[in-house]
Coordinates of C-alpha atoms in Angstrom, one line a residue:
M1 CA 40.0 2.7 -53.3
E2 CA 40.7 5.2 -56.0
T3 CA 41.7 2.7 -58.5
F4 CA 38.7 0.5 -57.8
L5 CA 36.4 3.5 -58.4
R6 CA 38.2 4.3 -61.6
N7 CA 37.6 0.6 -62.8
L8 CA 33.8 1.4 -62.4
S9 CA 32.1 2.9 -65.3
T10 CA 29.4 5.9 -64.7
S11 CA 26.6 3.3 -65.8
V12 CA 27.7 0.9 -63.1
L13 CA 28.0 3.3 -60.3
A14 CA 24.5 4.5 -61.4
E15 CA 23.4 1.2 -61.2
I16 CA 24.8 0.8 -57.7
L17 CA 23.0 3.9 -56.6
E18 CA 19.8 3.1 -57.9
N19 CA 19.4 -0.4 -56.5
A20 CA 21.8 -0.6 -53.7
F21 CA 19.5 1.4 -51.5
Q22 CA 15.6 1.4 -51.7
W23 CA 15.7 5.3 -50.9
F24 CA 19.0 7.2 -51.1
V25 CA 19.7 10.9 -51.3
V26 CA 23.1 13.1 -51.4
V27 CA 23.3 16.6 -50.4
D28 CA 26.2 19.1 -50.8
E29 CA 27.7 21.3 -47.9
L30 CA 24.6 23.8 -48.3
S31 CA 22.3 21.1 -48.1
N32 CA 21.1 21.0 -51.7
I33 CA 20.2 17.7 -53.3
I34 CA 22.9 16.8 -55.8
Y35 CA 21.4 13.2 -56.1
I36 CA 18.5 11.4 -55.2
N37 CA 17.3 7.7 -56.8
E38 CA 14.3 7.1 -58.8
E39 CA 12.6 5.0 -56.0
Y40 CA 12.7 7.6 -53.5
C41 CA 11.2 10.4 -56.0
R42 CA 8.3 8.1 -56.6
F43 CA 7.5 7.8 -52.9
L44 CA 8.0 11.6 -52.6
E45 CA 5.9 12.2 -55.6
V46 CA 8.5 14.5 -57.3
E47 CA 10.3 14.5 -60.6
R48 CA 14.1 13.8 -60.1
K49 CA 15.2 16.7 -62.3
E50 CA 13.1 19.2 -60.3
A51 CA 14.3 17.6 -56.7
I52 CA 18.0 18.1 -58.2
G53 CA 19.6 21.5 -56.8
K54 CA 16.6 22.1 -54.5
P55 CA 17.2 22.3 -50.5
V56 CA 16.6 19.0 -49.3
A57 CA 14.2 20.6 -46.6
E58 CA 12.0 21.6 -49.5
V59 CA 11.7 18.1 -51.0
I60 CA 11.8 15.9 -47.7
E61 CA 9.7 16.9 -44.9
N62 CA 11.4 16.8 -41.6
T63 CA 14.6 16.1 -42.6
K64 CA 17.7 16.3 -40.5
M65 CA 20.5 16.4 -43.3
H66 CA 21.5 19.9 -42.2
E67 CA 22.1 18.9 -38.7
V68 CA 24.4 16.1 -39.8
I69 CA 26.4 18.7 -42.1
K70 CA 26.6 21.1 -39.4
T71 CA 27.6 18.9 -36.4
G72 CA 29.6 16.3 -38.4
I73 CA 27.5 13.4 -36.4
A74 CA 25.9 10.6 -37.9
H75 CA 22.3 9.6 -37.2
I76 CA 22.2 5.9 -37.5
A77 CA 18.7 4.1 -37.4
S78 CA 16.7 7.4 -36.4
P79 CA 13.4 7.6 -36.5
H80 CA 12.0 10.0 -39.4
Y81 CA 8.3 10.9 -39.6
I82 CA 7.4 11.3 -43.4
K83 CA 4.1 11.3 -45.0
G84 CA 2.2 10.4 -42.0
T85 CA 4.4 7.4 -40.7
Y86 CA 7.6 6.9 -39.0
M87 CA 10.5 5.5 -40.8
L88 CA 14.2 4.6 -39.9
A89 CA 16.9 6.4 -41.6
N90 CA 20.6 6.7 -41.5
R91 CA 22.2 10.2 -42.3
V92 CA 26.1 10.0 -42.4
P93 CA 28.4 13.3 -43.3
L94 CA 30.7 13.1 -46.1
V95 CA 34.4 13.9 -45.4
V96 CA 36.8 14.7 -47.7
E97 CA 40.5 15.4 -46.5
G98 CA 38.9 16.5 -43.1
K99 CA 36.3 18.9 -44.5
I100 CA 32.6 18.1 -44.6
V101 CA 31.3 18.3 -48.1
G102 CA 27.9 17.1 -47.7
A103 CA 26.0 14.1 -46.5
F104 CA 23.9 11.0 -47.6
G105 CA 20.8 9.7 -46.2
S106 CA 19.3 6.3 -46.8
V107 CA 15.9 4.8 -45.6
I108 CA 16.6 1.6 -44.0
F109 CA 12.9 0.7 -43.1
R110 CA 10.2 2.4 -44.6
D111 CA 7.5 1.2 -42.2
M112 CA 8.4 0.7 -38.5
S113 CA 6.3 -2.4 -38.3
D114 CA 9.0 -4.0 -40.3
W115 CA 11.5 -3.0 -37.9
K116 CA 9.3 -4.5 -35.2
K117 CA 9.2 -7.8 -36.8
L118 CA 13.0 -7.5 -37.4
S119 CA 13.7 -6.4 -33.8
S120 CA 11.3 -9.6 -32.6
H121 CA 13.4 -11.8 -34.8
V122 CA 16.7 -10.6 -33.4
R123 CA 15.3 -10.7 -30.0
T124 CA 14.3 -14.3 -30.2
T125 CA 17.8 -15.3 -32.1
M126 CA 19.9 -13.4 -29.2
E127 CA 17.6 -15.5 -26.4
R128 CA 18.8 -18.7 -28.3
I129 CA 22.2 -17.6 -28.6
Q130 CA 22.3 -16.7 -24.7
L131 CA 20.4 -19.7 -24.1
N132 CA 23.1 -21.7 -25.7
M133 CA 26.0 -19.9 -23.6
E134 CA 24.2 -20.3 -20.5
D135 CA 23.9 -24.1 -21.2
N136 CA 27.7 -24.3 -21.5
S137 CA 28.2 -22.5 -18.4
Y138 CA 25.7 -24.8 -16.6
K139 CA 28.3 -27.7 -17.2
E140 CA 30.7 -25.8 -14.9
Y141 CA 28.5 -26.5 -12.0
H142 CA 28.6 -29.8 -10.0
L143 CA 27.9 -31.1 -6.3
G144 CA 31.3 -30.2 -5.5
D145 CA 30.9 -26.4 -6.5
I146 CA 28.7 -26.3 -3.2
K147 CA 31.3 -25.2 -0.6
G148 CA 30.9 -26.0 3.0
T149 CA 30.9 -28.9 5.6
S150 CA 28.4 -27.7 8.0
A151 CA 25.7 -30.1 9.2
A152 CA 23.0 -28.2 7.0
V153 CA 25.0 -28.3 3.8
R154 CA 26.0 -32.0 4.1
K155 CA 22.4 -32.9 4.5
I156 CA 21.4 -31.1 1.6
K157 CA 24.2 -32.7 -0.6
E158 CA 23.1 -36.2 0.6
T159 CA 19.5 -35.4 -0.4
I160 CA 20.3 -34.4 -3.8
E161 CA 22.6 -37.4 -4.3
I162 CA 19.6 -39.5 -3.5
I163 CA 16.7 -37.6 -5.5
A164 CA 18.9 -36.5 -8.6
P165 CA 18.6 -39.6 -10.7
S166 CA 14.7 -39.5 -10.3
D167 CA 12.4 -37.1 -12.2
I168 CA 11.0 -35.8 -9.0
P169 CA 10.1 -32.0 -9.0
V170 CA 12.1 -30.1 -6.5
L171 CA 11.5 -26.9 -4.8
I172 CA 14.6 -25.0 -3.5
E173 CA 13.8 -22.3 -0.9
G174 CA 16.2 -19.9 0.4
E175 CA 17.0 -16.2 0.8
S176 CA 18.5 -14.2 -2.0
G177 CA 22.2 -14.8 -2.6
T178 CA 22.3 -18.2 -0.9
G179 CA 23.0 -20.1 -4.4
K180 CA 19.8 -21.7 -5.2
E181 CA 20.7 -21.8 -8.9
I182 CA 24.0 -24.0 -8.0
F183 CA 22.1 -26.4 -6.2
A184 CA 19.6 -26.8 -9.2
H185 CA 22.5 -27.1 -11.6
S186 CA 23.8 -30.0 -9.1
I187 CA 20.6 -31.9 -9.4
H188 CA 20.5 -31.7 -13.2
Q189 CA 24.3 -32.7 -13.5
L190 CA 23.6 -35.7 -11.4
S191 CA 20.4 -36.8 -13.0
E192 CA 19.6 -38.9 -16.0
R193 CA 18.9 -36.1 -18.3
S194 CA 22.6 -34.4 -17.6
N195 CA 23.2 -34.5 -21.4
E196 CA 20.0 -32.8 -22.2
P197 CA 19.2 -28.9 -22.0
F198 CA 19.1 -27.3 -18.6
V199 CA 17.0 -24.1 -19.4
K200 CA 16.4 -21.2 -16.9
V201 CA 13.6 -18.7 -16.7
N202 CA 13.5 -16.0 -14.0
C203 CA 9.9 -14.9 -13.3
A204 CA 11.0 -12.0 -11.4
A205 CA 13.2 -10.8 -14.2
V206 CA 10.6 -10.8 -17.1
P207 CA 7.7 -8.5 -17.2
P208 CA 4.4 -10.2 -16.3
E209 CA 2.8 -9.4 -19.7
L210 CA 5.9 -11.1 -21.6
L211 CA 6.3 -13.9 -19.4
E212 CA 3.5 -16.2 -21.0
E213 CA 5.5 -15.9 -24.3
E214 CA 8.8 -16.4 -22.6
L215 CA 7.6 -19.5 -20.8
F216 CA 5.4 -21.1 -23.5
G217 CA 6.5 -19.4 -26.7
K218 CA 4.3 -17.7 -29.1
Y219 CA 2.4 -18.5 -32.6
D220 CA 2.4 -15.6 -34.8
L221 CA -1.1 -15.7 -36.7
A222 CA 0.3 -13.2 -39.4
T223 CA 3.3 -15.2 -40.5
G224 CA 2.5 -18.5 -39.1
K225 CA 5.9 -18.7 -37.4
L226 CA 6.3 -20.4 -33.7
S227 CA 8.8 -19.3 -31.3
R228 CA 9.6 -21.8 -28.9
G229 CA 9.3 -20.7 -25.0
R230 CA 11.6 -22.1 -22.2
Y231 CA 9.4 -25.0 -21.6
K232 CA 9.6 -26.4 -25.2
Q233 CA 13.5 -25.6 -25.3
A234 CA 13.9 -27.8 -22.1
D235 CA 12.1 -31.0 -23.6
K236 CA 13.9 -34.1 -22.4
G237 CA 15.9 -31.7 -20.0
T238 CA 15.5 -29.8 -17.0
L239 CA 13.6 -26.5 -16.5
F240 CA 14.7 -24.4 -13.5
I241 CA 11.7 -21.6 -12.8
D242 CA 13.6 -19.3 -10.8
E243 CA 11.5 -17.2 -8.3
I244 CA 8.4 -19.0 -9.1
S245 CA 6.7 -17.0 -6.5
A246 CA 6.5 -14.1 -9.0
L247 CA 4.6 -16.3 -11.5
P248 CA 1.1 -14.8 -12.0
L249 CA -2.0 -16.9 -10.9
T250 CA -3.1 -17.2 -14.4
L251 CA 0.2 -18.8 -15.8
Q252 CA 0.2 -21.0 -12.5
A253 CA -2.7 -22.8 -13.9
K254 CA -1.2 -23.0 -17.4
L255 CA 2.1 -24.5 -15.7
L256 CA 0.0 -27.0 -13.7
R257 CA -2.0 -28.1 -16.7
A258 CA 1.6 -28.7 -18.4
L259 CA 2.9 -30.7 -15.7
Q260 CA -0.2 -32.8 -15.3
D261 CA -0.8 -33.5 -19.0
G262 CA 2.8 -33.2 -20.5
M263 CA 1.3 -31.0 -23.2
V264 CA 1.9 -27.3 -24.0
F265 CA -0.2 -24.8 -25.7
T266 CA 1.6 -21.7 -26.9
T267 CA 0.4 -18.4 -26.8
H268 CA -2.3 -17.9 -29.5
G269 CA -1.7 -21.4 -30.5
E270 CA -4.4 -24.2 -31.4
K271 CA -2.0 -27.1 -31.3
E272 CA -0.9 -28.9 -28.2
E273 CA 2.9 -30.0 -28.2
Q274 CA 3.9 -32.9 -26.2
V275 CA 6.9 -32.1 -23.9
N276 CA 8.8 -33.9 -21.3
V277 CA 10.7 -32.0 -18.7
R278 CA 11.7 -32.3 -15.2
I279 CA 11.0 -29.2 -12.7
L280 CA 13.0 -27.5 -10.6
A281 CA 11.7 -24.3 -8.9
S282 CA 13.2 -21.9 -6.5
S283 CA 11.8 -19.3 -4.4
N284 CA 13.1 -16.5 -1.9
V285 CA 10.0 -16.5 0.1
S286 CA 7.9 -19.2 1.5
L287 CA 5.5 -20.7 -0.9
A288 CA 3.6 -22.3 2.1
N289 CA 3.0 -18.7 3.1
L290 CA 1.8 -17.6 -0.2
V291 CA -0.7 -20.2 -0.4
E292 CA -2.3 -19.4 3.0
E293 CA -2.4 -15.8 1.6
K294 CA -4.2 -17.0 -1.7
K295 CA -1.2 -15.7 -3.7
F296 CA 0.0 -19.1 -4.9
R297 CA -2.2 -21.9 -6.3
E298 CA -2.3 -24.9 -3.8
D299 CA -2.5 -27.5 -6.3
L300 CA 0.6 -26.4 -8.0
F301 CA 2.3 -26.0 -4.9
Y302 CA 1.8 -29.6 -4.0
R303 CA 2.7 -30.6 -7.5
I304 CA 6.4 -29.1 -7.1
Q305 CA 7.3 -29.7 -3.8
A306 CA 7.6 -33.4 -3.6
V307 CA 11.0 -32.5 -2.3
T308 CA 11.9 -29.2 -0.8
L309 CA 15.6 -27.9 -0.1
Q310 CA 15.6 -25.3 2.4
I311 CA 18.9 -23.5 1.8
P312 CA 20.2 -21.9 5.0
P313 CA 21.4 -18.3 4.9
L314 CA 25.1 -17.8 5.3
R315 CA 24.6 -16.3 8.9
E316 CA 23.2 -19.8 10.0
R317 CA 26.2 -21.7 8.8
L318 CA 29.3 -19.5 9.7
E319 CA 31.2 -22.5 10.1
D320 CA 31.5 -22.6 6.5
L321 CA 32.8 -19.1 6.2
D322 CA 36.6 -20.0 6.4
E323 CA 36.2 -22.5 3.3
L324 CA 34.2 -19.8 1.5
L325 CA 36.6 -17.3 2.2
N326 CA 39.6 -19.1 1.0
Y327 CA 37.9 -20.4 -2.0
F328 CA 36.5 -17.2 -3.2
L329 CA 39.8 -15.4 -2.2
Q330 CA 41.9 -17.7 -4.5
K331 CA 39.6 -17.6 -7.3
F332 CA 39.4 -13.7 -7.6
V333 CA 43.4 -13.7 -6.9
V334 CA 43.7 -15.7 -10.1
Q335 CA 41.3 -13.6 -12.1
A336 CA 42.9 -10.3 -10.9
G337 CA 46.1 -11.9 -12.3
R338 CA 47.8 -11.3 -8.9
R339 CA 50.1 -14.2 -7.7
K340 CA 49.0 -14.1 -3.8
I341 CA 46.8 -12.0 -1.8
V342 CA 46.2 -12.5 2.1
L343 CA 43.4 -11.3 4.5
A344 CA 44.8 -9.4 7.3
T345 CA 44.0 -11.0 10.7
K346 CA 41.5 -8.0 11.6
T347 CA 39.8 -8.2 8.2
R348 CA 39.3 -11.9 8.7
E349 CA 37.7 -11.2 12.1
I350 CA 35.4 -8.4 10.6
L351 CA 34.2 -10.7 7.9
Q352 CA 33.7 -13.5 10.4
S353 CA 31.6 -11.2 12.7
Y354 CA 29.5 -9.7 9.9
H355 CA 25.9 -11.1 9.5
W356 CA 26.0 -11.2 5.8
P357 CA 22.2 -10.3 4.9
G358 CA 23.1 -10.6 1.1
N359 CA 24.5 -14.2 1.9
V360 CA 27.2 -16.0 -0.3
R361 CA 26.6 -13.6 -3.4
E362 CA 27.2 -10.5 -0.9
L363 CA 30.5 -12.4 0.0
Q364 CA 31.6 -12.9 -3.1
N365 CA 31.1 -9.1 -4.2
V366 CA 32.9 -8.1 -1.2
L367 CA 36.1 -10.2 -1.7
Q368 CA 36.1 -9.4 -5.4
A369 CA 36.2 -5.8 -4.7
A370 CA 38.7 -6.1 -1.9
V371 CA 41.2 -8.1 -4.0
Y372 CA 41.8 -5.0 -6.3
L373 CA 41.7 -2.7 -3.3
A374 CA 44.4 -4.8 -1.4
E375 CA 47.8 -2.7 -0.7
N376 CA 51.0 -4.9 -0.8
D377 CA 49.3 -8.1 -1.1
V378 CA 47.3 -8.0 2.1
I379 CA 43.5 -7.1 2.2
G380 CA 43.2 -4.6 5.2
P381 CA 39.9 -3.5 6.8
S382 CA 40.1 -0.4 4.6
A383 CA 39.4 -2.4 1.7
L384 CA 36.0 -3.6 3.1
P385 CA 32.7 -1.8 2.5
I386 CA 31.7 0.7 4.8
Q387 CA 28.4 -1.2 5.7
V388 CA 30.6 -4.3 6.6
K389 CA 32.9 -2.5 9.0
K390 CA 29.6 -0.6 10.5
R391 CA 27.6 -3.6 11.2
N392 CA 30.6 -5.4 12.4
A393 CA 31.1 -2.8 15.2
L394 CA 27.4 -3.1 16.4
S395 CA 26.8 -6.8 15.8
F396 CA 27.2 -9.4 18.7
N397 CA 26.7 -12.9 19.0
M398 CA 23.5 -13.0 21.4
N399 CA 23.8 -16.7 22.1
G400 CA 25.0 -17.9 25.6
K401 CA 24.6 -16.7 28.8
L402 CA 24.2 -12.8 29.8
E403 CA 27.7 -12.6 31.4
D404 CA 29.7 -14.0 28.5
I405 CA 27.4 -11.8 26.1
L406 CA 28.3 -8.5 28.2
I407 CA 32.0 -9.4 28.3
E408 CA 32.1 -9.8 24.4
V409 CA 30.2 -6.4 24.1
E410 CA 32.9 -4.8 26.4
R411 CA 35.6 -6.3 24.5
R412 CA 34.4 -5.3 21.2
V413 CA 33.7 -1.8 22.2
I414 CA 37.2 -1.2 23.4
Q415 CA 38.6 -2.7 20.4
D416 CA 36.8 -0.5 18.2
L417 CA 37.7 2.7 19.8
L418 CA 41.6 1.8 20.0
E419 CA 41.3 1.0 16.2
K420 CA 39.8 4.8 15.7
Q421 CA 42.3 6.5 17.9
S422 CA 45.4 6.3 19.9
N423 CA 44.7 8.6 22.9
K424 CA 43.8 6.5 25.7
A425 CA 42.9 9.1 28.0
M426 CA 40.3 10.2 25.4
I427 CA 39.2 6.6 25.2
A428 CA 38.8 6.4 29.0
K429 CA 36.8 9.6 29.3
Q430 CA 34.5 8.3 26.7
L431 CA 33.8 5.4 28.4
G432 CA 33.7 7.2 31.6
I433 CA 36.4 4.9 33.3
S434 CA 39.8 5.8 34.6
R435 CA 42.8 5.1 32.4
S436 CA 44.0 2.5 34.8
T437 CA 40.7 0.6 34.6
L438 CA 41.0 0.9 30.8
Y439 CA 44.6 -0.4 30.8
E440 CA 43.6 -3.4 33.0
K441 CA 40.7 -4.2 30.5
I442 CA 43.3 -3.8 27.4
K443 CA 45.4 -6.3 29.1
K444 CA 42.4 -8.7 30.1
Y445 CA 41.2 -8.8 26.5
N446 CA 45.0 -9.0 25.1
L447 CA 44.0 -6.0 22.9

């Protein structure tokens, strides 16, 4: 570096300092200005020869250069209020041989509106990058990724195979965590549009005031630039509208028109664009009920529910639980870099008797954490969240005859107490029975 600097003449260094930064200032350890470029002086309305040597606070209002020198902490893209407007500035300490000898500052945005324009551009670009990343991940989901052999799951798979090749809109309803998005991916992958974009917009995740721009794009009158919304991005492919129940009524009307006419108006735009998309929508609440409550347009409802898939909650297809347990366990064992981890018998019993309010997503989260908490390659009950163990102790199968239900309750209560303490005399006293009766029940239930 020193050799490089020696090869630069003073005139070249001066040219760099004058032009590399629009506004640039350097101060010494006492916060006195030792250099400031001409462009900055013109803005401040001071002569450079008068500014050199002065405390920076006397030349630049609201400066924080002294704080940077005192703390040694740089201020990057820090707001700076100067001459009636906010700007963005960098302030960086100068350290030589471990000692702070001064600091330099540069204004990177002279007007916050410039930053807002760039921020909007960056956000749009990042959204497109994220969209491409998501598009790649969508290819990983196929019908075979839907695990389960219960009658309900088999019926849904059969329906998907029938309707996927068409362009029929599909409404997917089910509780949160049931995997509605994977069902949507499967439809797209089996359709004639599988080589075209699969684009998702989550109506519940985007603020209502930004949702129209997110969905239909925006025409900037000032710059004449058009940002494509998710609807346009899905042209020739599939648009998955997740949580469509959160779509405001005003946008429901605009979506209905787009579906009917195959044309899209961007926000503040004056020109319609032709777009060909297949609509898949999901909701974790009944859209039919929302229609009755006047919270969802009836005409849009009938437009998108030509086929409705009702995804059952996990508690209603517990016959699929073993397959799901084995699949996710193997998946997370590989991710954790472990060779083999098994579920203890008691752990499996707890998981099988839990009611899973968070559905398959909750099951994944519980197993993923349990893999990391496993001791000696065995997942014991202690690796499970407390709510799973608590609800397990209080959850009983309410189907069947009363006599069978009571027997199951008795067995589970005794089993739970035996796991918590070994003193059977105390357990018998707590239950209000004799020790001999307790021993009989332990033998009866093979506990």
